[in-house]
Short mmCIF file of C-alpha atoms (C1' of nucleotides) in Angstrom, two decimals:
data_model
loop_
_atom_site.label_atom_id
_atom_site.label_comp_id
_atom_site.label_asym_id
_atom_site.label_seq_id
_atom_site.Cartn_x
_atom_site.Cartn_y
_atom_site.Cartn_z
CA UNK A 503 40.37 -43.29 10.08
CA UNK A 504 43.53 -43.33 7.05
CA UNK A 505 45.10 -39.96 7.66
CA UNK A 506 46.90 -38.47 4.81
CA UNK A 507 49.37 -41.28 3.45
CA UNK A 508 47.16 -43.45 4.13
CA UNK A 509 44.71 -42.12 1.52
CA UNK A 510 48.06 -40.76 -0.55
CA UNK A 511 48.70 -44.52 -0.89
CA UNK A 512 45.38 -45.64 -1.74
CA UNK A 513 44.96 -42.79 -4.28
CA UNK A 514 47.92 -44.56 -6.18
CA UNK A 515 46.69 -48.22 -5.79
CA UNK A 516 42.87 -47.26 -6.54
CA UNK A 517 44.55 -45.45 -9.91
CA UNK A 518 46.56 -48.47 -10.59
CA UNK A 519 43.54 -50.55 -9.84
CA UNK A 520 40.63 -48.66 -11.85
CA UNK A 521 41.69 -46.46 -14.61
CA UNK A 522 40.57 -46.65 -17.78
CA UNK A 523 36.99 -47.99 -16.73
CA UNK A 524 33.85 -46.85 -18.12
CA UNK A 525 31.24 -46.17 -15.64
CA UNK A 526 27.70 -48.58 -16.07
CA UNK A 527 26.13 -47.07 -13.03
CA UNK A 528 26.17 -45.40 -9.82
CA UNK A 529 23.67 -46.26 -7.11
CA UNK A 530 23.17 -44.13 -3.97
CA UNK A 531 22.24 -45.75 -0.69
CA UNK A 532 22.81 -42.82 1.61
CA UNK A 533 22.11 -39.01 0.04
CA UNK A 534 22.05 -37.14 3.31
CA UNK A 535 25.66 -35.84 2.68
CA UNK A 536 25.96 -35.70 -0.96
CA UNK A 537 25.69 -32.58 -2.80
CA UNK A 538 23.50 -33.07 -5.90
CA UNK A 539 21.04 -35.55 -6.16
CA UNK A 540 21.48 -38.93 -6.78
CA UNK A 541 19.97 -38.37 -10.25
CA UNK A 542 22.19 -36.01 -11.27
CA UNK A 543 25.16 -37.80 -9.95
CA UNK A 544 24.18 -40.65 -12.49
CA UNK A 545 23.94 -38.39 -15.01
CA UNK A 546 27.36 -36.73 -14.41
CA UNK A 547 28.67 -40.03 -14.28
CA UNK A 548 27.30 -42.35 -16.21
CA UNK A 549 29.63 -43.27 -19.28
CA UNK A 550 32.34 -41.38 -18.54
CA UNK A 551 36.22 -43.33 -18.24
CA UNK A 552 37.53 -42.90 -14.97
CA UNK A 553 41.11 -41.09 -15.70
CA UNK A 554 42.95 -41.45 -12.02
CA UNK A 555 42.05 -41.19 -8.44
CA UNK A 556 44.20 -38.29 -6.43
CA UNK A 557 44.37 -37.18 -2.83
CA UNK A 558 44.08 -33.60 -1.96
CA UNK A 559 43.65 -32.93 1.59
CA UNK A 560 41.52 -35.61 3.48
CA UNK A 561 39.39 -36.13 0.72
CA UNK A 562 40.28 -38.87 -2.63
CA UNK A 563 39.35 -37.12 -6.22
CA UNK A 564 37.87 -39.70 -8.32
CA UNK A 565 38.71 -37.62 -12.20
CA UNK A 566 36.25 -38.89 -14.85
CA UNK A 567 36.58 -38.06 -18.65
CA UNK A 568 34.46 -34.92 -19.23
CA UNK A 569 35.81 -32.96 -16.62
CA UNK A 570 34.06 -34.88 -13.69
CA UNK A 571 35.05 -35.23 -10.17
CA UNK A 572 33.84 -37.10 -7.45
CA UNK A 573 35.46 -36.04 -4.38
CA UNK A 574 34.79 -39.13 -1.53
CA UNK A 575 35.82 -37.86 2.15
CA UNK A 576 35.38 -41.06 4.61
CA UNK A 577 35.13 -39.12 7.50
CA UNK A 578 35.97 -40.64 10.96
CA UNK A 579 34.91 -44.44 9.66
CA UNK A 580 34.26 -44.82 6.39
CA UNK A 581 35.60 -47.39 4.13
CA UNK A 582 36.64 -48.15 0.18
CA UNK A 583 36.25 -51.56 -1.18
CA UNK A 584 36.38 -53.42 -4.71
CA UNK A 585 33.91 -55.60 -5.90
CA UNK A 586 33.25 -58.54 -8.71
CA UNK A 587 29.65 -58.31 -9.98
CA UNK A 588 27.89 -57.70 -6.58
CA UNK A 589 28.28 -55.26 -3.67
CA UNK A 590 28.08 -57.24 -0.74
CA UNK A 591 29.08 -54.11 1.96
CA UNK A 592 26.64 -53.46 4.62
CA UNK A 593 26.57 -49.42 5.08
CA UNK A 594 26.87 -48.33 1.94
CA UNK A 595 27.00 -44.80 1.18
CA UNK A 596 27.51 -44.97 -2.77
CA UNK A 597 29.20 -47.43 -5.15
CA UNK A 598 30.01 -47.30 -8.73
CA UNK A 599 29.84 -50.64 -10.78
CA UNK A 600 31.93 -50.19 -14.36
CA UNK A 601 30.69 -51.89 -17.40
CA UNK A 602 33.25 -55.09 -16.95
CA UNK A 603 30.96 -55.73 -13.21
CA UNK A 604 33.32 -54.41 -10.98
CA UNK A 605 33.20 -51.61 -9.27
CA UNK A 606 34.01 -49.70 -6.21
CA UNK A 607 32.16 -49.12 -2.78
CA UNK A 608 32.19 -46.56 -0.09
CA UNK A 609 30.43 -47.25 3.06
CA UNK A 610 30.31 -46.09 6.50
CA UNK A 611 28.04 -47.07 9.73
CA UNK A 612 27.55 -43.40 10.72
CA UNK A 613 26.76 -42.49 7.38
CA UNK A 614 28.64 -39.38 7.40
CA UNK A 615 31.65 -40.01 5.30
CA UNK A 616 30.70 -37.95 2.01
CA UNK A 617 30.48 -37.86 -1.73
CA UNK A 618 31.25 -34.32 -3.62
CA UNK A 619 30.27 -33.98 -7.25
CA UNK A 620 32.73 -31.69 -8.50
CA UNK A 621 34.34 -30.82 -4.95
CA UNK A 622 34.74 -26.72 -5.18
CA UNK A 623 38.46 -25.66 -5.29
CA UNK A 624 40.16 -23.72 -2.39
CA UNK A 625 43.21 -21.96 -1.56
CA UNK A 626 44.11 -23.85 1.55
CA UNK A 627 46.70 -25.25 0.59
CA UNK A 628 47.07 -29.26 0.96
CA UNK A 629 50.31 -30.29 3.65
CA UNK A 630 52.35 -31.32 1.20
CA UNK A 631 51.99 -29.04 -1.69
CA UNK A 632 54.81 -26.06 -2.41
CA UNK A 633 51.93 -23.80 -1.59
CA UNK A 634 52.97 -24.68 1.71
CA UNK A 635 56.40 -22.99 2.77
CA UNK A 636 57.84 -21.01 5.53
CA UNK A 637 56.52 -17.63 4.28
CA UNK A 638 52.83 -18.91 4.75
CA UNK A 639 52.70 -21.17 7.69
CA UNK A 640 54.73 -18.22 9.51
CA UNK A 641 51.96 -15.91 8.49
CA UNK A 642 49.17 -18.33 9.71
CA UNK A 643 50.90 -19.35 12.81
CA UNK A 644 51.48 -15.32 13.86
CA UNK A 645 47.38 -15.05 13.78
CA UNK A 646 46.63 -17.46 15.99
CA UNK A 647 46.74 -17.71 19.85
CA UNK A 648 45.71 -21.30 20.49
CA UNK A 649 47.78 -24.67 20.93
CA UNK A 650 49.85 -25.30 17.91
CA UNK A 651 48.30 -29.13 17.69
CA UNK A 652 45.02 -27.53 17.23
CA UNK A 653 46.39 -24.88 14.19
CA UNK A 654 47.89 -27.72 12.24
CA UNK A 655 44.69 -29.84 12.80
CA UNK A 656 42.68 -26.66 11.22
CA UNK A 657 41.22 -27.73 7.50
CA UNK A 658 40.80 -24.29 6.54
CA UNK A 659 44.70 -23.48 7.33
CA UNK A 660 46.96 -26.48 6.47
CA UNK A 661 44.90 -29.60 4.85
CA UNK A 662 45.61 -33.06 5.13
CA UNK A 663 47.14 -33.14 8.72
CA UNK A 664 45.07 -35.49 11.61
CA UNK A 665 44.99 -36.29 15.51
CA UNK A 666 47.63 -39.05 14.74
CA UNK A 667 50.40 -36.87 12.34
CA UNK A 668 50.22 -33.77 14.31
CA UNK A 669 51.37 -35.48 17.57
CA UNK A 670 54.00 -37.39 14.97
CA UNK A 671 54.97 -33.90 13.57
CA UNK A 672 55.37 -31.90 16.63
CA UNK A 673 57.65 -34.67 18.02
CA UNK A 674 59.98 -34.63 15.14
CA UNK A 675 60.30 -31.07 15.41
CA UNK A 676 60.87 -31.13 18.96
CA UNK A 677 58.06 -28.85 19.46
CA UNK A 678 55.67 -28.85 22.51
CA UNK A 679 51.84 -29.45 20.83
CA UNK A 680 50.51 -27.18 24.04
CA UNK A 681 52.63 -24.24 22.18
CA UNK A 682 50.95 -21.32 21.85
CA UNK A 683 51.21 -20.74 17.78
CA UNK A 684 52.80 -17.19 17.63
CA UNK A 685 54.73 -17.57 20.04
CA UNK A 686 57.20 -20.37 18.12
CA UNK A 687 60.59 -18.44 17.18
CA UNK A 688 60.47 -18.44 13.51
CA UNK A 689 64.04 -21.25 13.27
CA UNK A 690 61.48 -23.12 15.15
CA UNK A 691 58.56 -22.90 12.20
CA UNK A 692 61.32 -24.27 9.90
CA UNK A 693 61.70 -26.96 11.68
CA UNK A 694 58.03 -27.41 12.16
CA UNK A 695 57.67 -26.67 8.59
CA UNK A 696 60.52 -29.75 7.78
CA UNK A 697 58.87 -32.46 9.64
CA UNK A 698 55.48 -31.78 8.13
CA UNK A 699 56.85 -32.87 4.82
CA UNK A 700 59.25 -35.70 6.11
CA UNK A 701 56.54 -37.32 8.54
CA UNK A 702 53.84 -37.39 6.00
CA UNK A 703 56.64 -38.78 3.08
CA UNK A 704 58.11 -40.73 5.42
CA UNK A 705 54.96 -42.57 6.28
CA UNK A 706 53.50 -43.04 2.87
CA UNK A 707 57.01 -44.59 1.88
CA UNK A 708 56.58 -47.47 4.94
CA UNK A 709 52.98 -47.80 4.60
CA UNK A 710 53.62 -48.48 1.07
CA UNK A 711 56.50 -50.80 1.83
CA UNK A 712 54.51 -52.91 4.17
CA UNK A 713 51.03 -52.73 3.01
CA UNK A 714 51.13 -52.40 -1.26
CA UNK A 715 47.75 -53.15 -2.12
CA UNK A 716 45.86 -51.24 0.40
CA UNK A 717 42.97 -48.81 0.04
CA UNK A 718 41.59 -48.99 3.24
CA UNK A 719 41.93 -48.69 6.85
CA UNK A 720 44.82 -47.11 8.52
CA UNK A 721 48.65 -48.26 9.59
CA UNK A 722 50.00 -47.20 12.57
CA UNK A 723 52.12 -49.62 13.94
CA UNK A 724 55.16 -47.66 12.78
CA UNK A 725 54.43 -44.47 14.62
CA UNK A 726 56.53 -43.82 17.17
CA UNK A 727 54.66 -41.21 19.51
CA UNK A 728 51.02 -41.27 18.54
CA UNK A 729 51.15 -45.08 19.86
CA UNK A 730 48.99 -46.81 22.73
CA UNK A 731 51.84 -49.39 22.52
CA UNK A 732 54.87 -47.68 23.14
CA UNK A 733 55.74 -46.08 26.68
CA UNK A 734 58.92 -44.41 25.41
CA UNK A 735 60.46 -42.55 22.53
CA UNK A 736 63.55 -44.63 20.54
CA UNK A 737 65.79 -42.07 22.40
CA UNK A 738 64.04 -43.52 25.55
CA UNK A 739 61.98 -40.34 26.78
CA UNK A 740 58.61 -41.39 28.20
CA UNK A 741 55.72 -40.64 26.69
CA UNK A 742 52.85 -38.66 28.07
CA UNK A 743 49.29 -38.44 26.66
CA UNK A 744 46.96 -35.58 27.84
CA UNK A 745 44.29 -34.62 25.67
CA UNK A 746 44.24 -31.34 23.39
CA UNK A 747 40.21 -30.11 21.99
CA UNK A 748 39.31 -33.21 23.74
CA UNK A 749 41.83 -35.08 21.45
CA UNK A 750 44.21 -37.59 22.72
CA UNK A 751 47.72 -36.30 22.59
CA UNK A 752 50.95 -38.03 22.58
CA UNK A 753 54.12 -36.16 23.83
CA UNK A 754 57.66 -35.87 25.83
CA UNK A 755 59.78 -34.02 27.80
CA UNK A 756 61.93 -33.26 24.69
CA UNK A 757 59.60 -31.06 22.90
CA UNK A 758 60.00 -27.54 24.19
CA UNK A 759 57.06 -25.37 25.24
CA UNK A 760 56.55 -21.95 23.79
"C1'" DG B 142 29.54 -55.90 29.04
"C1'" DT B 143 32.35 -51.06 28.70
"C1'" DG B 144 34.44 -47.24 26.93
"C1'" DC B 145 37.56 -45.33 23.65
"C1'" DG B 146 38.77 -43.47 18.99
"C1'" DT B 147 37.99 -40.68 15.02
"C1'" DG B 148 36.84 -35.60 11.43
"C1'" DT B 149 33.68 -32.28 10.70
"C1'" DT B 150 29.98 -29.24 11.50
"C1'" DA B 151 26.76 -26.74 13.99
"C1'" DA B 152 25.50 -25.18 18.27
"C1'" DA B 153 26.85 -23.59 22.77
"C1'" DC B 154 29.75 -21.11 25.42
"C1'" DT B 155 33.17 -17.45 27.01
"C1'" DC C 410 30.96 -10.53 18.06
"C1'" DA C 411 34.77 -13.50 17.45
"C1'" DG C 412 37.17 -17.11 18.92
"C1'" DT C 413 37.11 -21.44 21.16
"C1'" DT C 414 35.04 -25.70 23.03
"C1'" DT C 415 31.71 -29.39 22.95
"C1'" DA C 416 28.09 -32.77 21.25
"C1'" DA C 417 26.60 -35.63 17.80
"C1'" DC C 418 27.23 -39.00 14.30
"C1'" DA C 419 27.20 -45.02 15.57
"C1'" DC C 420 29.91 -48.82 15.27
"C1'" DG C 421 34.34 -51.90 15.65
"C1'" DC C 422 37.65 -53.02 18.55
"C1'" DA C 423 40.37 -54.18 22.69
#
DNA sequence: GTGCGTGTTAAACT
DNA sequence: CAGTTTAACACGCA
């Protein structure tokens, strides 16, 4: 599943790729997750000029003319792809075809990755927003007595950050991911605080480097903790993996336990 | 063939 | 009751 820059990046390229189209139709294969029906989706939709694409937390915001969104969260497997003239995509959950034939597909075996008409707004804010600073993660982190992995994993607290980046995060903060959240020292949330932004920049920057075009899947390869290929850290600390909620977890003897 | 990975939600559990 | 943990989703991939 793309984590956060992985969908940052595909937000850009699916903007660079589609904007300015006017929408022909929208069929929907799968309706179990969507949140109108598929009628009124077409409605919403049909006609309008597809502005940009944007990321905010997990989930991609397609922006239409007309004030329309259609927020697309692919879940633990689902998948974007372009077309020519015909959607050839087994599993597909909903695709858009724009009045020059091509369009865009979503589609996912489980069928649980999920369309949005006009996602509702919320005040969570997304990981790399300014919303997000020292003042409020301290705040959120004091409330809560469970593992600090499993606080910056929480949707409804910090958005955007998976599995993969929290074990990536903690690391570069030197921070144990079995740390009990209130008990970090607060020069320890800066840190904390610090390596959420440069992780998630960081990463967007290489998987852009390495992978321009993309706008789906996931790129890993340059993580260095979260990694079933690497034993050791760069500074040559072995890594350990013990699972967190059932999650596997990636960490060393240089992150300190609180 | 086998079992792991992955986010979210609802249900089960403490 | 509130907070926390687990099962289900169902396939690709190694």
């Amino acid at each position: 599943m793309p984590e956060l820059p992985d969908l940052q990046v595909f937000s850009h390229n699916l903007t660079k790729a589609l904007k300015g189209k006017k929408v022909k139709r929208v069929e929907v294969h799968n309706t179990k997750k969507l949140n109108v029906s598929s009628k009124e989706l077409s409605a919403a939709l049909e006609g309008k000029t597809l502005n940009r694409v944007e990321r905010s937390g997990k989930e991609l915001h397609v922006h239409f003319s007309g004030d329309q969104v259609l927020g697309l969260h692919l879940m633990l497997n689902g998948k974007l792809y372009l077309f020519k003239e015909k959607n050839e995509q087994k599993y597909t959950i909903i695709e858009i075809l724009f009045d020059d034939d091509s369009g865009l597909v979503m589609t996912d075996f489980q069928g649980i990755a999920t369309p949005t008409l006009n996602p509702k707004e919320t005040d969570v804010p997304d990981a790399l927003s300014d919303e997000l600073d020292l003042k409020y993660l301290l705040a959120q982190l004091q409330k809560k007595k469970t593992a600090v992995k499993n606080m910056l994993m929480d949707q409804h607290i910090v958005r955007g950050i998976g599995n993969a980046y929290a074990d990536e995060i903690l690391w570069d903060a030197k921070i144990s991911p079995f740390s009990i959240a209130r008990q970090i020292p607060e020069e320890k949330v800066k840190e904390l605080l610090k390596s959420i932004k440069n992780v998630l920049k960081d990463a967007e920057k290489q998987i852009l480097k390495t992978h321009p075009d993309i706008i789906a899947g996931e790129v890993r390869d340059f993580m260095l903790v979260h990694n079933s290929k690497k034993k050791e850290t760069p500074g040559g600390h072995k890594i350990h993996q013990k699972p967190i909620a059932s999650r596997k977890t990636y960490y060393t003897d240089e992150q300190v336990e609180y």
